[in-house]
Short mmCIF file of C-alpha atoms and ligand atoms in Angstrom, two decimals:
data_model
loop_
_atom_site.label_atom_id
_atom_site.label_comp_id
_atom_site.label_asym_id
_atom_site.label_seq_id
_atom_site.Cartn_x
_atom_site.Cartn_y
_atom_site.Cartn_z
CA MET A 73 137.75 104.92 -29.94
CA LYS A 74 140.56 107.80 -29.35
CA ILE A 75 143.60 105.71 -30.18
CA LEU A 76 147.27 106.34 -29.53
CA VAL A 77 149.30 104.04 -31.97
CA LEU A 78 152.99 103.66 -30.78
CA ALA A 79 155.46 102.82 -33.45
CA GLY A 80 159.14 102.75 -34.60
CA GLY A 81 160.81 102.63 -30.79
CA ASP A 82 164.35 102.32 -30.77
CA SER A 83 164.99 98.48 -31.08
CA ALA A 84 166.47 96.22 -34.08
CA GLU A 85 162.89 95.82 -35.35
CA ARG A 86 162.08 99.59 -35.50
CA GLU A 87 161.80 99.70 -39.52
CA VAL A 88 159.31 96.50 -39.19
CA SER A 89 157.23 98.59 -36.61
CA LEU A 90 157.11 101.69 -38.84
CA ALA A 91 155.38 99.32 -41.42
CA SER A 92 153.52 97.81 -39.03
CA GLY A 93 152.49 101.22 -37.34
CA ARG A 94 151.08 102.70 -40.84
CA ALA A 95 148.98 99.51 -41.61
CA ILE A 96 147.71 99.84 -38.11
CA THR A 97 146.60 103.28 -38.60
CA LYS A 98 145.23 103.19 -42.03
CA SER A 99 143.04 100.44 -40.60
CA LEU A 100 141.93 102.29 -37.65
CA GLN A 101 141.45 105.49 -39.60
CA ARG A 102 139.01 103.05 -42.04
CA LEU A 103 137.59 101.93 -39.03
CA GLY A 104 136.28 105.63 -37.83
CA HIS A 105 138.45 105.96 -34.81
CA SER A 106 140.45 108.89 -33.85
CA VAL A 107 143.88 108.18 -34.13
CA SER A 108 146.96 109.73 -33.46
CA VAL A 109 150.47 108.22 -33.80
CA ILE A 110 154.04 108.90 -31.94
CA ASP A 111 157.15 107.28 -32.19
CA PRO A 112 158.47 106.63 -28.70
CA ALA A 113 162.42 107.05 -29.83
CA SER A 114 161.68 110.57 -30.67
CA GLY A 115 158.53 111.74 -29.34
CA GLU A 116 157.62 113.09 -32.39
CA THR A 117 154.18 112.67 -34.02
CA LEU A 118 153.97 110.01 -37.38
CA LEU A 119 150.90 111.65 -38.60
CA GLY A 120 151.16 114.57 -41.19
CA GLN A 121 148.65 117.27 -41.35
CA ASP A 122 146.73 115.99 -43.50
CA GLY A 123 146.28 112.59 -41.33
CA LYS A 124 148.57 110.28 -43.27
CA PHE A 125 151.30 108.63 -41.69
CA LEU A 126 154.37 110.31 -42.36
CA LEU A 127 156.35 107.61 -44.08
CA ASP A 128 153.73 107.14 -46.94
CA LYS A 129 155.64 108.03 -50.35
CA ASP A 130 152.76 110.11 -51.16
CA THR A 131 152.95 112.40 -48.40
CA GLU A 132 155.02 115.60 -48.57
CA SER A 133 156.62 115.34 -45.26
CA SER A 134 158.14 111.86 -45.46
CA SER A 135 161.71 113.23 -45.27
CA ARG A 136 161.00 114.09 -41.73
CA ILE A 137 161.16 110.93 -40.38
CA ALA A 138 164.63 109.43 -39.84
CA LEU A 139 164.75 105.66 -39.66
CA LYS A 140 167.24 105.75 -37.01
CA PRO A 141 165.80 106.92 -33.59
CA THR A 142 166.46 110.77 -33.03
CA ASN A 143 166.06 111.09 -29.29
CA THR A 144 166.36 107.77 -27.25
CA GLY A 145 164.54 107.58 -24.12
CA ALA A 146 161.57 110.13 -25.47
CA LEU A 147 158.95 107.59 -23.97
CA ALA A 148 158.31 110.07 -20.90
CA ALA A 149 157.94 112.93 -23.04
CA VAL A 150 154.67 110.99 -25.00
CA LEU A 151 153.31 110.62 -21.52
CA ASN A 152 152.69 114.51 -21.31
CA THR A 153 150.95 114.71 -24.57
CA ASP A 154 147.41 115.30 -25.23
CA ASP A 155 147.33 112.42 -27.58
CA TYR A 156 148.16 110.16 -24.93
CA ASN A 157 146.04 111.75 -22.06
CA ASP A 158 143.01 111.56 -24.58
CA ALA A 159 143.31 108.17 -25.81
CA ASP A 160 140.81 105.76 -24.62
CA ILE A 161 143.56 103.02 -25.72
CA ILE A 162 146.95 102.80 -26.69
CA PHE A 163 147.64 100.52 -29.58
CA LEU A 164 151.11 98.75 -29.33
CA GLY A 165 152.88 98.79 -32.91
CA LEU A 166 155.99 98.16 -31.67
CA HIS A 167 158.38 95.46 -32.01
CA GLY A 168 161.30 94.21 -29.62
CA GLY A 169 163.19 95.86 -27.29
CA THR A 170 161.33 97.59 -24.54
CA GLY A 171 157.84 98.00 -26.88
CA GLU A 172 157.86 94.06 -26.50
CA ASP A 173 159.14 93.05 -23.51
CA GLY A 174 157.14 94.15 -21.03
CA THR A 175 158.61 97.70 -20.00
CA ILE A 176 156.54 99.82 -21.97
CA GLN A 177 153.22 97.59 -20.47
CA ALA A 178 154.55 98.09 -17.05
CA LEU A 179 154.37 101.87 -17.63
CA LEU A 180 151.08 101.78 -18.91
CA ASP A 181 149.57 99.62 -15.96
CA LEU A 182 151.30 102.26 -13.65
CA ALA A 183 149.45 104.75 -15.50
CA GLY A 184 146.40 102.99 -15.70
CA LYS A 185 146.09 102.98 -19.30
CA LYS A 186 144.58 100.52 -21.43
CA TYR A 187 146.98 98.59 -24.26
CA THR A 188 146.63 96.22 -26.88
CA GLY A 189 148.22 92.74 -26.47
CA SER A 190 149.74 91.11 -23.33
CA SER A 191 150.55 92.15 -19.91
CA MET A 192 153.82 92.94 -18.68
CA LEU A 193 154.27 89.68 -17.56
CA ALA A 194 153.46 87.49 -20.34
CA SER A 195 155.31 90.03 -22.61
CA ALA A 196 158.44 89.55 -20.13
CA ILE A 197 158.34 85.73 -20.11
CA SER A 198 157.92 85.33 -24.00
CA MET A 199 160.75 87.87 -24.67
CA ASN A 200 163.08 85.58 -22.83
CA LYS A 201 163.35 82.47 -24.75
CA ASP A 202 164.83 80.43 -22.11
CA ILE A 203 162.25 81.32 -19.62
CA ALA A 204 159.72 80.60 -21.66
CA LYS A 205 161.09 77.03 -22.70
CA ARG A 206 161.61 76.12 -18.87
CA ILE A 207 157.79 77.02 -18.52
CA LEU A 208 156.51 75.14 -21.41
CA LYS A 209 158.73 72.23 -21.14
CA ALA A 210 157.17 71.81 -17.68
CA GLU A 211 153.70 71.64 -19.65
CA ASP A 212 155.06 68.90 -21.85
CA ILE A 213 155.74 71.11 -24.46
CA LEU A 214 158.54 69.65 -26.79
CA THR A 215 161.27 72.17 -27.29
CA PRO A 216 164.65 71.72 -29.14
CA ASP A 217 167.40 71.19 -26.15
CA TRP A 218 169.12 74.00 -25.29
CA MET A 219 171.63 75.82 -22.82
CA LEU A 220 171.86 79.65 -21.73
CA VAL A 221 174.84 81.47 -21.60
CA LYS A 222 175.63 84.83 -19.65
CA ARG A 223 178.12 87.52 -20.78
CA SER A 224 180.39 86.42 -17.76
CA LYS A 225 180.96 83.25 -19.33
CA TYR A 226 181.85 85.06 -22.63
CA ALA A 227 185.22 86.22 -20.80
CA ASP A 228 186.91 82.97 -20.65
CA LEU A 229 186.09 81.76 -24.22
CA GLN A 230 187.97 78.75 -24.32
CA ALA A 231 186.23 77.15 -21.47
CA LEU A 232 182.90 78.24 -22.68
CA HIS A 233 183.74 76.81 -26.01
CA SER A 234 184.46 73.40 -24.61
CA GLU A 235 181.34 73.17 -22.19
CA VAL A 236 179.14 73.83 -25.06
CA LEU A 237 181.05 71.55 -27.77
CA ASN A 238 180.85 68.88 -24.73
CA ARG A 239 176.84 69.26 -25.11
CA PHE A 240 176.11 70.21 -28.86
CA SER A 241 177.67 68.91 -31.64
CA PRO A 242 177.40 70.95 -35.00
CA PRO A 243 174.83 71.32 -36.50
CA PHE A 244 173.48 73.95 -33.59
CA ILE A 245 172.28 77.27 -33.16
CA VAL A 246 173.11 80.34 -31.39
CA LYS A 247 171.14 83.30 -30.84
CA PRO A 248 170.34 85.74 -28.35
CA ASN A 249 167.82 84.82 -25.87
CA ASN A 250 165.77 87.97 -26.31
CA GLY A 251 166.58 88.76 -29.89
CA GLY A 252 163.80 89.14 -32.49
CA SER A 253 163.85 88.85 -36.14
CA THR A 254 166.55 86.56 -36.24
CA VAL A 255 168.94 89.11 -35.93
CA GLY A 256 172.49 87.87 -34.32
CA LEU A 257 171.40 84.41 -34.82
CA THR A 258 173.87 81.67 -36.34
CA LEU A 259 173.54 78.19 -37.59
CA VAL A 260 176.81 76.83 -36.23
CA LYS A 261 177.92 74.12 -38.77
CA ASP A 262 181.35 73.31 -37.67
CA LYS A 263 182.87 74.66 -34.24
CA GLN A 264 185.61 76.83 -36.15
CA THR A 265 182.40 79.70 -36.37
CA LEU A 266 181.99 79.13 -32.96
CA ALA A 267 183.81 82.13 -31.58
CA ASP A 268 181.68 84.32 -34.68
CA ALA A 269 178.48 83.04 -33.79
CA PHE A 270 179.00 84.04 -30.31
CA ARG A 271 180.42 87.50 -31.13
CA ASN A 272 177.03 88.31 -33.48
CA ALA A 273 174.83 87.11 -30.78
CA PHE A 274 176.48 88.99 -27.63
CA ASP A 275 176.46 91.83 -30.01
CA VAL A 276 172.62 92.01 -29.63
CA THR A 277 172.09 90.88 -25.81
CA SER A 278 173.83 89.91 -22.97
CA GLU A 279 172.17 86.21 -22.59
CA VAL A 280 173.12 83.97 -25.63
CA LEU A 281 170.69 80.70 -26.09
CA VAL A 282 172.87 77.72 -27.74
CA GLU A 283 169.88 75.24 -28.93
CA GLU A 284 169.95 72.10 -30.85
CA TYR A 285 168.95 72.48 -34.61
CA ILE A 286 166.17 70.99 -35.68
CA LYS A 287 165.85 70.55 -39.44
CA GLY A 288 162.15 70.60 -40.37
CA ARG A 289 159.26 72.63 -41.59
CA GLU A 290 158.69 75.97 -40.19
CA ILE A 291 155.26 76.30 -38.63
CA THR A 292 153.77 79.02 -37.10
CA ALA A 293 150.10 79.55 -35.02
CA ALA A 294 148.27 82.91 -34.35
CA VAL A 295 146.44 82.65 -31.11
CA LEU A 296 143.45 85.30 -30.98
CA ASP A 297 142.08 85.77 -27.59
CA GLY A 298 142.87 81.98 -26.72
CA LYS A 299 141.25 80.52 -29.95
CA VAL A 300 144.17 79.18 -32.40
CA LEU A 301 143.56 80.42 -36.17
CA PRO A 302 144.86 78.54 -39.15
CA LEU A 303 148.10 77.17 -39.01
CA VAL A 304 150.86 78.94 -41.44
CA GLU A 305 153.53 77.21 -43.43
CA ILE A 306 156.66 79.20 -44.12
CA VAL A 307 159.13 78.00 -46.92
CA PRO A 308 162.16 80.49 -46.52
CA ALA A 309 164.20 81.62 -49.47
CA ASN A 310 167.23 81.01 -47.25
CA GLU A 311 168.36 77.98 -45.37
CA LEU A 312 166.84 79.84 -42.13
CA TYR A 313 164.01 82.18 -41.77
CA ASP A 314 166.12 85.06 -41.32
CA TYR A 315 165.88 88.82 -41.39
CA GLN A 316 165.98 88.81 -45.07
CA CYS A 317 163.34 86.54 -45.81
CA LYS A 318 161.37 88.02 -43.19
CA TYR A 319 160.97 91.36 -44.68
CA THR A 320 162.01 91.22 -48.44
CA LYS A 321 158.54 90.65 -50.23
CA ASP A 322 158.57 87.03 -52.36
CA GLU A 323 161.34 86.00 -50.50
CA SER A 324 159.65 83.22 -48.95
CA GLU A 325 156.42 81.38 -49.42
CA TYR A 326 153.91 81.14 -47.03
CA ILE A 327 151.06 78.14 -47.13
CA CYS A 328 148.03 78.84 -45.40
CA PRO A 329 146.24 76.58 -43.89
CA ALA A 330 149.61 74.41 -43.74
CA LYS A 331 149.78 71.49 -45.39
CA ILE A 332 150.98 68.93 -42.98
CA PRO A 333 149.38 65.61 -41.45
CA GLY A 334 146.18 66.13 -39.15
CA GLY A 335 147.86 64.97 -36.18
CA ALA A 336 150.87 67.36 -36.24
CA ALA A 337 148.43 70.10 -36.99
CA ARG A 338 146.03 69.34 -34.09
CA ARG A 339 149.35 68.80 -31.64
CA ILE A 340 150.81 72.20 -32.86
CA GLN A 341 147.41 73.83 -32.08
CA GLU A 342 147.13 72.14 -28.89
CA MET A 343 150.81 73.16 -28.17
CA ALA A 344 149.90 76.74 -29.22
CA GLY A 345 147.00 77.22 -27.14
CA ILE A 346 148.97 75.83 -24.10
CA ALA A 347 151.46 78.43 -24.55
CA PHE A 348 149.29 81.55 -24.65
CA GLU A 349 147.29 80.31 -21.91
CA THR A 350 150.43 79.18 -19.24
CA ILE A 351 152.33 82.48 -20.19
CA GLY A 352 149.05 84.39 -19.82
CA CYS A 353 149.17 86.25 -22.97
CA SER A 354 146.04 88.37 -24.13
CA GLY A 355 145.15 89.76 -27.40
CA VAL A 356 146.95 88.29 -30.07
CA ALA A 357 150.18 86.68 -30.40
CA ARG A 358 152.41 84.04 -32.39
CA VAL A 359 153.59 80.99 -31.76
CA ASP A 360 156.45 79.73 -34.06
CA PHE A 361 157.42 76.18 -34.04
CA ILE A 362 159.72 73.52 -36.23
CA LEU A 363 158.09 70.47 -37.19
CA ASN A 364 160.83 67.77 -37.53
CA ASP A 365 161.28 65.07 -40.16
CA ARG A 366 159.18 62.47 -38.11
CA ASN A 367 156.61 65.16 -37.87
CA LYS A 368 157.08 66.28 -34.19
CA PRO A 369 156.66 69.99 -33.75
CA HIS A 370 159.07 71.58 -31.32
CA PHE A 371 158.25 74.84 -29.75
CA LEU A 372 160.45 77.96 -30.35
CA GLU A 373 158.83 81.23 -29.19
CA VAL A 374 156.16 83.18 -28.50
CA ASN A 375 155.96 86.31 -30.17
CA THR A 376 153.58 88.90 -28.04
CA LEU A 377 153.49 91.80 -30.58
CA PRO A 378 153.75 90.14 -34.20
CA GLY A 379 154.17 91.87 -37.43
CA MET A 380 150.99 93.63 -38.38
CA THR A 381 151.46 94.72 -42.09
CA GLU A 382 148.55 93.55 -44.24
CA LEU A 383 151.13 90.85 -45.65
CA SER A 384 152.16 90.07 -41.90
CA LEU A 385 151.40 86.09 -40.70
CA VAL A 386 148.90 86.76 -38.29
CA PRO A 387 146.61 88.87 -40.36
CA MET A 388 147.19 86.05 -43.14
CA ALA A 389 145.92 83.18 -40.73
CA ALA A 390 143.17 85.99 -39.13
CA LYS A 391 142.07 86.37 -43.28
CA GLU A 392 141.64 82.34 -43.54
CA ALA A 393 139.64 82.12 -40.29
CA GLY A 394 137.09 84.82 -42.05
CA ILE A 395 138.55 87.69 -40.43
CA GLY A 396 139.48 90.37 -42.49
CA PHE A 397 142.43 93.34 -41.22
CA ASP A 398 140.18 95.63 -40.05
CA ASP A 399 137.97 93.60 -38.25
CA LEU A 400 141.35 92.19 -36.56
CA MET A 401 142.14 95.75 -35.63
CA GLN A 402 138.67 96.20 -33.97
CA ARG A 403 138.91 93.03 -31.99
CA LEU A 404 142.28 93.87 -30.55
CA CYS A 405 140.79 97.38 -29.55
CA GLU A 406 137.55 95.95 -27.99
CA LEU A 407 139.93 93.34 -25.88
CA ALA A 408 142.13 96.32 -24.84
CA ILE A 409 139.30 97.83 -23.42
CA LYS A 410 137.73 94.52 -21.63
CA LYS A 411 141.10 93.96 -19.85
N1 ADP B 633 166.62 75.27 -32.60
C1 ADP B 633 166.50 75.47 -33.92
N2 ADP B 633 166.44 74.76 -35.06
C2 ADP B 633 165.99 74.97 -36.39
N3 ADP B 633 166.06 76.45 -36.78
C3 ADP B 633 165.99 77.30 -35.87
C4 ADP B 633 166.08 77.11 -34.37
N4 ADP B 633 165.84 78.27 -33.77
C5 ADP B 633 166.00 79.14 -34.55
N5 ADP B 633 165.83 78.61 -36.11
C6 ADP B 633 165.23 79.69 -37.36
O1 ADP B 633 165.62 80.65 -36.84
C7 ADP B 633 164.49 81.54 -37.08
C8 ADP B 633 164.41 82.57 -36.01
O2 ADP B 633 164.32 81.90 -34.42
P1 ADP B 633 163.49 82.10 -33.54
O3 ADP B 633 163.83 81.45 -32.21
O4 ADP B 633 162.28 82.25 -33.70
O5 ADP B 633 163.89 84.01 -33.17
P2 ADP B 633 163.73 85.38 -33.54
O6 ADP B 633 162.25 84.98 -34.55
O7 ADP B 633 162.79 85.79 -32.13
O8 ADP B 633 164.46 85.81 -34.17
C9 ADP B 633 163.51 80.69 -36.79
O9 ADP B 633 162.04 80.95 -37.44
C10 ADP B 633 163.81 79.32 -37.73
O10 ADP B 633 164.26 79.61 -38.97
MG1 MG B 634 160.80 83.71 -34.68
#
């Protein structure tokens, strides 16, 4: 197949995306596909003359790629390249922002291009935690109690604080409604820190969730084409599974299959399947849960473009199910073609 990988992008998760993009590219090359890679934030190719990913330390030209995007909005230029026009599918190695929220998916739909992962609508719903929670609550999926705060309310901080503190008492979570990688998220332990928490979250987005804090174990479920893969328990090195834990090697412990009571595991698998199906996801998605100390799973969010380095959670769960990294990449390509 001729495949164009998109990686990088201008979201807060750019660096993670470059890491996923590199792993995806190497795998697709091993599989014998004809692969090109473009960063939609710069419009530039990420493959050197030698076919190696430019960020590889062993590649001479590594300095060419800026970790900060150089030319935001360069996506239109991508659509004029031969790499794009000749591609049988677009493999999305992007995370967060317009790469994961349905925007790029809509553009590719309009252009009649096939791509990996979820549709425009499923991507948009999943990226909006408030809407995803509403939809799944209606399907009897337990999710922490929450309140959506729009930026307009932020103008009267005093009123906002009293409204929040009327409904929630610390500890509770304040996080961007459409963020990722735990960027802009705060565990509010006393009300003095509420103003800082809102500032952090509103720095990232214009809609913020205040959410009941569920103390418990962190479980994530990868769903591949509707089938739930073995569960992974994340034991974060920090109090929350934050950005540092997520992307620093050896910071956290990952247990797959998760060693949790059978009833809880079955319920999480059921909930993950319902989430994938109800939201209408395709390809692979990852559903995050917290299992409270009475073994009740609470749904947090769906990730439609989860991390895809060889050490990421979806590849880990796939491996436990007997699906190696290359097999997983091949499956995603085939599912994209079938769409
Ligand atoms: N309501 C909550 N209760 C307990 N921990 C939470 C809650 N919401 C988020 N967290 C913690 O923060 C992490 C990131 O939150 P999440 O909602 O998955 O957003 P994202 O991964 O998109 O940044 C979770 O993995 C968990 O460790
Ligand atoms: Mg998450």
